[in-house]
CSV table of C-alpha atoms in Angstrom, one decimal:
chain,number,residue,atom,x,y,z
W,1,UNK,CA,-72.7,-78.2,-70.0
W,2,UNK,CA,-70.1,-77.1,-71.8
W,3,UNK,CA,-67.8,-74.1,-73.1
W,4,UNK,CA,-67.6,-73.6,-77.1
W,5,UNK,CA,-64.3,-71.1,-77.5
W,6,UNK,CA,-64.4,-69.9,-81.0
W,7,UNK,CA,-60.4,-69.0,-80.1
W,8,UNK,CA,-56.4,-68.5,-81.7
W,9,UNK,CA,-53.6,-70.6,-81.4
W,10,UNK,CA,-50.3,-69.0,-81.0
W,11,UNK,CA,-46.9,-69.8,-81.0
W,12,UNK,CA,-45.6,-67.9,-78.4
W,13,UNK,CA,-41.9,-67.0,-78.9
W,14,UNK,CA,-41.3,-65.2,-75.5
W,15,UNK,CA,-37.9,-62.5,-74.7
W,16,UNK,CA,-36.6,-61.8,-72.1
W,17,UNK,CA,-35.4,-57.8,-71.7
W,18,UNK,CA,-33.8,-56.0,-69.6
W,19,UNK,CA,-36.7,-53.8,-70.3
W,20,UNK,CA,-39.2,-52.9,-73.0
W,21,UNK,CA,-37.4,-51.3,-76.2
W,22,UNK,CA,-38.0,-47.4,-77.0
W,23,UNK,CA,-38.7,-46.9,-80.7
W,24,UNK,CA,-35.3,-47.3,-82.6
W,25,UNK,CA,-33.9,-49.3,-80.0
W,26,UNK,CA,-31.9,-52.2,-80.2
W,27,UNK,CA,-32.2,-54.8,-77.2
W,28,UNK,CA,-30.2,-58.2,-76.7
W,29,UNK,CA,-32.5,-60.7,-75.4
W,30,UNK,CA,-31.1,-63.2,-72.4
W,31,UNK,CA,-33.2,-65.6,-72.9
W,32,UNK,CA,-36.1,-67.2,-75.3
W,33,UNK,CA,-38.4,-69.6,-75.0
W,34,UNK,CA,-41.1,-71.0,-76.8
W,35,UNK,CA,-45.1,-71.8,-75.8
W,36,UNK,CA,-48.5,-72.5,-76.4
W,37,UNK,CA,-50.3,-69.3,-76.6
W,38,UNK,CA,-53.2,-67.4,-78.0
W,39,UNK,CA,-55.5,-65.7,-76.0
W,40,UNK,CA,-57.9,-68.9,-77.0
W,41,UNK,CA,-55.3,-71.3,-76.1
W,42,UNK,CA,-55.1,-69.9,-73.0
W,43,UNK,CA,-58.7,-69.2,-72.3
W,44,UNK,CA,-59.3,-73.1,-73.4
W,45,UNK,CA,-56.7,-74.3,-71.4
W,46,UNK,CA,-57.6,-72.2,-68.0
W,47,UNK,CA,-61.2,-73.3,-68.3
W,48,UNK,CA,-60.4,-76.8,-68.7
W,49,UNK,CA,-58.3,-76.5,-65.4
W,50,UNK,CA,-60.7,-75.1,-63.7
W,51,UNK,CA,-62.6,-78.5,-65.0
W,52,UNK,CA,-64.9,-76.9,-67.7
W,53,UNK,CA,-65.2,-79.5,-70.5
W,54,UNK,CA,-64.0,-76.9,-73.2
W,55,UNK,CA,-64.8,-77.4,-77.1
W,56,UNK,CA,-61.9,-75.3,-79.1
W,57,UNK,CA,-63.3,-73.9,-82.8
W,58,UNK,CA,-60.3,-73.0,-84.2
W,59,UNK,CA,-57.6,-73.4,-87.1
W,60,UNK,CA,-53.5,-74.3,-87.4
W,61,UNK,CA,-51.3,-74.6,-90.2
W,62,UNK,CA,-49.6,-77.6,-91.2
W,63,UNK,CA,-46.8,-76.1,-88.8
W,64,UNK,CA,-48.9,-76.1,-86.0
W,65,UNK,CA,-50.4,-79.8,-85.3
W,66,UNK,CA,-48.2,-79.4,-82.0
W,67,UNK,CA,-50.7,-77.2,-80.7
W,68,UNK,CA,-53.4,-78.9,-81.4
W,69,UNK,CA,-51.7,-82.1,-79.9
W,70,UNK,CA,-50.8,-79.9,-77.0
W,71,UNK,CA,-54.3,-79.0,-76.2
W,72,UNK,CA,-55.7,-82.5,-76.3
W,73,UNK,CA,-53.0,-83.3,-73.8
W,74,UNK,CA,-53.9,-80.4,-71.4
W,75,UNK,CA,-58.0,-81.7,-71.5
W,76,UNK,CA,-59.5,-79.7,-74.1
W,77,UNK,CA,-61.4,-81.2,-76.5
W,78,UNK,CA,-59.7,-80.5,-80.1
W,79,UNK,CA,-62.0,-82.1,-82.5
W,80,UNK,CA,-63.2,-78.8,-84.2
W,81,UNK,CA,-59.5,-77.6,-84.9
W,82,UNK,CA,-59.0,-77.7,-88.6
W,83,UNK,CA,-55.5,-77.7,-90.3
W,84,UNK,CA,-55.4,-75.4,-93.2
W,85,UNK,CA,-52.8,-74.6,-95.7
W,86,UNK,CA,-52.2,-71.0,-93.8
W,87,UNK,CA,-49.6,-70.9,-91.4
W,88,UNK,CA,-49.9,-71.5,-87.7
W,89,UNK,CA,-50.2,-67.9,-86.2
W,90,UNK,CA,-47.5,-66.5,-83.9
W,91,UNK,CA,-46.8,-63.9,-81.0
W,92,UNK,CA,-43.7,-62.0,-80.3
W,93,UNK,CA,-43.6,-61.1,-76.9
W,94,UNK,CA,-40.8,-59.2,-75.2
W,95,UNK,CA,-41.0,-59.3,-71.7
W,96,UNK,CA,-39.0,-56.7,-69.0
W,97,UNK,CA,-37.5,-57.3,-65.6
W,98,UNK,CA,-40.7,-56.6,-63.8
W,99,UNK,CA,-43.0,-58.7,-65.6
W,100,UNK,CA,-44.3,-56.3,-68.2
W,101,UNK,CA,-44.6,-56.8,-71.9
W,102,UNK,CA,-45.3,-55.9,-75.1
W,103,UNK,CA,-46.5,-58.3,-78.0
W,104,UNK,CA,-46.8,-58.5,-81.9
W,105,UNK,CA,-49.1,-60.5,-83.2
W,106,UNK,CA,-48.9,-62.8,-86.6
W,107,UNK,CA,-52.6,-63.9,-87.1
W,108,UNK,CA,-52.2,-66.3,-89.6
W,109,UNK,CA,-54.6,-69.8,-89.4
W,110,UNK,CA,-56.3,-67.5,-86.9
W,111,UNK,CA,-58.3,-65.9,-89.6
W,112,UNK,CA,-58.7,-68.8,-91.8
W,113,UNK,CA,-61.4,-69.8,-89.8
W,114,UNK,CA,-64.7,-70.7,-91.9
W,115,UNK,CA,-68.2,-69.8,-91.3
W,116,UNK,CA,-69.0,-73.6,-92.8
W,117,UNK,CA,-66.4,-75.0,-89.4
W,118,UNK,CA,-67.8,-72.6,-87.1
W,119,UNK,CA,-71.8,-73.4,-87.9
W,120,UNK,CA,-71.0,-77.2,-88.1
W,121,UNK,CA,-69.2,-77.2,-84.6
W,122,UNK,CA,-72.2,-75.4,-83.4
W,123,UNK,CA,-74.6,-77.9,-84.6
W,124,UNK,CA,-73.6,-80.2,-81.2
W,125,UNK,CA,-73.9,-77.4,-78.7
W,126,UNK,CA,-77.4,-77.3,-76.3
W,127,UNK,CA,-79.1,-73.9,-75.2
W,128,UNK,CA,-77.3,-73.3,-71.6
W,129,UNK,CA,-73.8,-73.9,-72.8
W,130,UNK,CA,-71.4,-71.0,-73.1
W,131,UNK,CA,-69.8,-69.6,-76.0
W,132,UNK,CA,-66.9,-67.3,-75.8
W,133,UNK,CA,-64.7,-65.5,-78.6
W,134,UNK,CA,-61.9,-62.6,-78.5
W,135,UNK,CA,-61.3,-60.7,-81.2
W,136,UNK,CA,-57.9,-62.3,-82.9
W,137,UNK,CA,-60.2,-64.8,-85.3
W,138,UNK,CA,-62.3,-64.7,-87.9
W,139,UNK,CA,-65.9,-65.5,-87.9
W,140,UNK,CA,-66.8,-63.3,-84.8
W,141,UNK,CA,-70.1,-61.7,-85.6
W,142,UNK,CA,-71.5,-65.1,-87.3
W,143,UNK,CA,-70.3,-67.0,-84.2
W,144,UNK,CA,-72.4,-64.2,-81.4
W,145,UNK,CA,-75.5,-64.3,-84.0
W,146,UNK,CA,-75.3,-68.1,-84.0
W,147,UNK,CA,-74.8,-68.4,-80.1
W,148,UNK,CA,-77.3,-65.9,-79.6
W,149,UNK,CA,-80.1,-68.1,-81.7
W,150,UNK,CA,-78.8,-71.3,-80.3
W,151,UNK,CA,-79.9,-70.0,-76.7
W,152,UNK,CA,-75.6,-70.2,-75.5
W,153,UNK,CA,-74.2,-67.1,-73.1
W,154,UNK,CA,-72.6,-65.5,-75.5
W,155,UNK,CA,-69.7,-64.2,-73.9
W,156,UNK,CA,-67.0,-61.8,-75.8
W,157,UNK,CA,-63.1,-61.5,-74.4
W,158,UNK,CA,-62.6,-57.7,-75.9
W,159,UNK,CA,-59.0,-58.0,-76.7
W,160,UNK,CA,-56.8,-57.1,-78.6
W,161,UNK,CA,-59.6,-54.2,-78.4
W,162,UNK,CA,-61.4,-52.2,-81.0
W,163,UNK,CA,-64.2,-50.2,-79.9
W,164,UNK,CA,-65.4,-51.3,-83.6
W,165,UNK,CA,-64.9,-54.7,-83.0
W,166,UNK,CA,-66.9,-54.8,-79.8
W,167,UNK,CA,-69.9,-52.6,-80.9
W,168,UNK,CA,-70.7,-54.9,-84.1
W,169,UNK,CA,-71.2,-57.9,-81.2
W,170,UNK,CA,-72.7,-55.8,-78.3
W,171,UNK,CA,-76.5,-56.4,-79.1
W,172,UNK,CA,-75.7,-60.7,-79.4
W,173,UNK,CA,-73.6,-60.2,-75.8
W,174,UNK,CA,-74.8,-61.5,-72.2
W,175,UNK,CA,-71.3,-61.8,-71.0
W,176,UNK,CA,-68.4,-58.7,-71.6
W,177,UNK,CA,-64.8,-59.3,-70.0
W,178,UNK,CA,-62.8,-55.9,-70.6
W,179,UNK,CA,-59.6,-54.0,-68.9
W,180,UNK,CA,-59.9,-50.9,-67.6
W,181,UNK,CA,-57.9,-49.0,-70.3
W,182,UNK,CA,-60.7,-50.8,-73.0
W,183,UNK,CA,-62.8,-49.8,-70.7
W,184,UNK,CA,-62.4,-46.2,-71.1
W,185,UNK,CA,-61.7,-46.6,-74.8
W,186,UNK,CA,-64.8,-48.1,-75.4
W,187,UNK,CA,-66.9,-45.3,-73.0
W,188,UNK,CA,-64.8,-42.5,-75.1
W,189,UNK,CA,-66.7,-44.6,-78.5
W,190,UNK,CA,-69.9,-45.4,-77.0
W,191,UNK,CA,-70.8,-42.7,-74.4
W,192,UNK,CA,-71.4,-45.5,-72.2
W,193,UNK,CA,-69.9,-46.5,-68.8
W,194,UNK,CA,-69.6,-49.6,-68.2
W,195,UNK,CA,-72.3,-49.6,-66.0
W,196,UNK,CA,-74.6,-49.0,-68.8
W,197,UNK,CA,-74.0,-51.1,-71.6
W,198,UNK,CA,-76.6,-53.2,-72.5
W,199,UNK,CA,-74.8,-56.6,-71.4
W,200,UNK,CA,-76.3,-58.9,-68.2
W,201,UNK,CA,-72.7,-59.0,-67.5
W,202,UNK,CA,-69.7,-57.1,-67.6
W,203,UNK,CA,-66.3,-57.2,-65.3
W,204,UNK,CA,-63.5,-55.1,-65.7
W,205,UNK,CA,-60.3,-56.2,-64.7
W,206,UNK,CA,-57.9,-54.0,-63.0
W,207,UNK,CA,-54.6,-55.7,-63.1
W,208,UNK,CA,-53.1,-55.4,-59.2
W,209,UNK,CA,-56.0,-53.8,-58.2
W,210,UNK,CA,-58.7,-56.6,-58.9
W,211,UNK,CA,-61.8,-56.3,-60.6
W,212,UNK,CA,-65.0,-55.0,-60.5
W,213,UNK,CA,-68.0,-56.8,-61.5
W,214,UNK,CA,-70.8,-54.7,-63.3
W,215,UNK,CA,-74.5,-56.9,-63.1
W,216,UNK,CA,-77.1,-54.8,-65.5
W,217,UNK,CA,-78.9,-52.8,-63.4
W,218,UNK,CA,-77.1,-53.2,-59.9
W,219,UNK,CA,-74.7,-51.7,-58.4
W,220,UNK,CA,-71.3,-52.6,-59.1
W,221,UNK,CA,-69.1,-54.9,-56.6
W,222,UNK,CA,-65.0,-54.7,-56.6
W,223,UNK,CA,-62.9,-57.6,-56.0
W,224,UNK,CA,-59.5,-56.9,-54.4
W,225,UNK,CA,-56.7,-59.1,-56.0
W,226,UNK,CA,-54.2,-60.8,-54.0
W,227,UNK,CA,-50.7,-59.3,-53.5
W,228,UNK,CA,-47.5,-61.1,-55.6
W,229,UNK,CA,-44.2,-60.8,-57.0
W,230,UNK,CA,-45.3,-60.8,-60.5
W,231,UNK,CA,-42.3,-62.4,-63.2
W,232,UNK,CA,-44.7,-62.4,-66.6
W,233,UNK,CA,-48.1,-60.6,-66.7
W,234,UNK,CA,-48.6,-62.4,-70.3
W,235,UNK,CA,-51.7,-64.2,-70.0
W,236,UNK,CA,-53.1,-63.4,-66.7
W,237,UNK,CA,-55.9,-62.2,-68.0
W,238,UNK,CA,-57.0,-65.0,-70.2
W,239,UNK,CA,-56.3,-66.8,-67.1
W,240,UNK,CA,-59.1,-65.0,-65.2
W,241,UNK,CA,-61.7,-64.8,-68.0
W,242,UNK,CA,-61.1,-69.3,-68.1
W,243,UNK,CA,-61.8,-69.4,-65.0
W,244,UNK,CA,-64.8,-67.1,-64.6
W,245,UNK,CA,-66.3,-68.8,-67.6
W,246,UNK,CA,-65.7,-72.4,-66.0
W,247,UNK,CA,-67.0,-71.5,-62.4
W,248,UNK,CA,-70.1,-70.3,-64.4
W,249,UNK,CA,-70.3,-73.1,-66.6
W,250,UNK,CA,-70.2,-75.0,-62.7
W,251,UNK,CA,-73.0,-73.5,-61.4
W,252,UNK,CA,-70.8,-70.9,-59.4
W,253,UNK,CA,-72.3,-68.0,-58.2
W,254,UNK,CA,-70.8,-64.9,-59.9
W,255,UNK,CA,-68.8,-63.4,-57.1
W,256,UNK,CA,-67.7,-66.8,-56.2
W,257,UNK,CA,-66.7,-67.2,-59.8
W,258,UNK,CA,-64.2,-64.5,-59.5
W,259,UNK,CA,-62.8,-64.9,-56.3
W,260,UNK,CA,-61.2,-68.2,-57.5
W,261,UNK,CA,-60.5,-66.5,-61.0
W,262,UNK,CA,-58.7,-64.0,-59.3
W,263,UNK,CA,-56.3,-66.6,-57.3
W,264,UNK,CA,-55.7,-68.3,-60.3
W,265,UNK,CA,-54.7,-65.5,-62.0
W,266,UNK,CA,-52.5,-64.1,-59.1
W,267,UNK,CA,-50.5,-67.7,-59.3
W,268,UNK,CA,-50.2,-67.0,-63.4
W,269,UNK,CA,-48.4,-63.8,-63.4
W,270,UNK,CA,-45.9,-65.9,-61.1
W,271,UNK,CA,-44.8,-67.8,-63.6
W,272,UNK,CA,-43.2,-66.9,-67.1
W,273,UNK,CA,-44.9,-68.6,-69.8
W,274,UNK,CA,-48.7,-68.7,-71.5
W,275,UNK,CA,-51.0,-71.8,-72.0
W,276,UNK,CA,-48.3,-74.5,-70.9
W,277,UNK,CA,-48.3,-73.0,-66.9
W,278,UNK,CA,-51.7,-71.8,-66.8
W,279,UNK,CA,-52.4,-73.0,-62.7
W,280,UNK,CA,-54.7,-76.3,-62.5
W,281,UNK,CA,-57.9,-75.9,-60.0
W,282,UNK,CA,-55.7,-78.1,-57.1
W,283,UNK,CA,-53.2,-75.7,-57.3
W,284,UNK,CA,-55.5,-72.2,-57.5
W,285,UNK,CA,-57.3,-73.8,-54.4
W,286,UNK,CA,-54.8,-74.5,-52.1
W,287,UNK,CA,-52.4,-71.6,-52.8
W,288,UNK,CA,-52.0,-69.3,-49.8
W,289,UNK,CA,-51.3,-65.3,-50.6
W,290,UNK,CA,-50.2,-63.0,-47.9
């Protein structure tokens, strides 16, 4: 099987901060340093840790072949990354003294992403395989009615949220991944709790506190997460939603699926950085938390 990521490819130009700037503020980074990023990058590059065989639709500009190069190296298969004449997109992310942050997003070659690229990257998936998508590309309503005909679990990553964004792909969705302040957000749009969307699955994650797993028409089951000094919560959560996808993709049952999601993504937020120190399955396996 495989996993068909329909997903951007950041620069990420991380700051370090004594702490997060009030409007009108003007902070003196100690320290910057640049990575991989996207939250398809990092979903990619988590679920081919977790040893998912990952298939990346995507786009860079001319100033972005790095990436690409990048993501061949850390196993994910790059042959449906385009180069266009729009640059490579970038995130600005300013990150505090206890691991918060804040980010601006460039999307650039993010939304230069063709309907032509996406259908003919399609054409080699099988019915079975996964398709995820998050909502910083182009192309997102073709790619969950395509998946949905195709016979893939269709899976949607709802960030950076709109409650829009999410309700145009709902009725093409088996698979929603969600915080709990989108969570909300979307309830406040929809009128309906997680609980009762009309998704097979939905987790929301809960930062410190976990996650809690929503299967349609059961009751819903919480998953404690694992106590850490976190340095750089940037990425954590693309972390998880790799490694859910992978277990799946595995044959993993759910909750099993994000128990090991959940260690990886407690080792993530102990490390500053985004797609380049994403955990690798050996490592999420034998850490030991307290």
């Amino acid at each position: 099987m495989a996993i068909w990521n329909l997903g951007s490819i950041n620069a990420d130009m991380v700051y370090s901060l004594p702490h997060l700037p009030a409007p009108g503020e003007t902070l003196a980074a100690s320290g910057l340093q640049k990575f991989l990023g996207g939250k398809g990058a990092n979903m990619s590059v988590a679920a081919a840790r977790a040893g998912a065989h990952v298939r990346h639709i995507g786009a860079v500009g001319a100033d972005g072949l790095w990436a690409r190069e990048r993501l061949t190296e850390y196993g994910v298969d790059t042959r449906n990354i385009a180069q266009v004449d729009t640059p490579t997109g970038h995130a600005i992310i300013a990150v505090d003294a206890q691991g918060e942050n804040l980010i601006i997003l460039y999307p650039g070659a993010n939304h230069a992403i063709g309907a032509d690229a996406l259908s003919e990257a399609l054409s080699d998936s099988n019915a079975g395989d996964i398709l995820v998508f998050q909502n910083e590309t182009s192309a997102q309503i073709q790619a969950a009615k395509q998946g949905r005909e195709r016979g893939l679990i269709v899976c949607y990553a709802a960030a950076p949220f709109s409650a829009g964004a999410v309700q145009e792909v709902l009725p093409y969705l088996d698979f929603l991944i969600l915080n709990e302040v989108e969570a909300e957000q979307l309830q406040q749009a929809t009128s309906l709790a997680p609980a009762d969307l009309p998704v097979e699955h939905v987790i929301v994650t809960l930062g410190s506190k976990g996650a809690r797993y929503f299967p349609r028409g059961q009751m819903a089951v919480d998953f404690s997460a694992h106590r850490v000094q976190a340095v750089d919560t940037t990425g954590a959560g693309d972390t998880f939603t790799g490694y859910v996808l992978a277990g799946i993709d595995r044959g993993m049952p759910m909750a099993q699926a994000i128990k090991q999601a959940n260690r990886a993504a407690a080792l993530m937020v102990m490390r500053p950085g985004t797609a380049d120190v994403i955990p690798d399955l050996k490592d999420v396996r034998a850490a030991v938390f307290d």
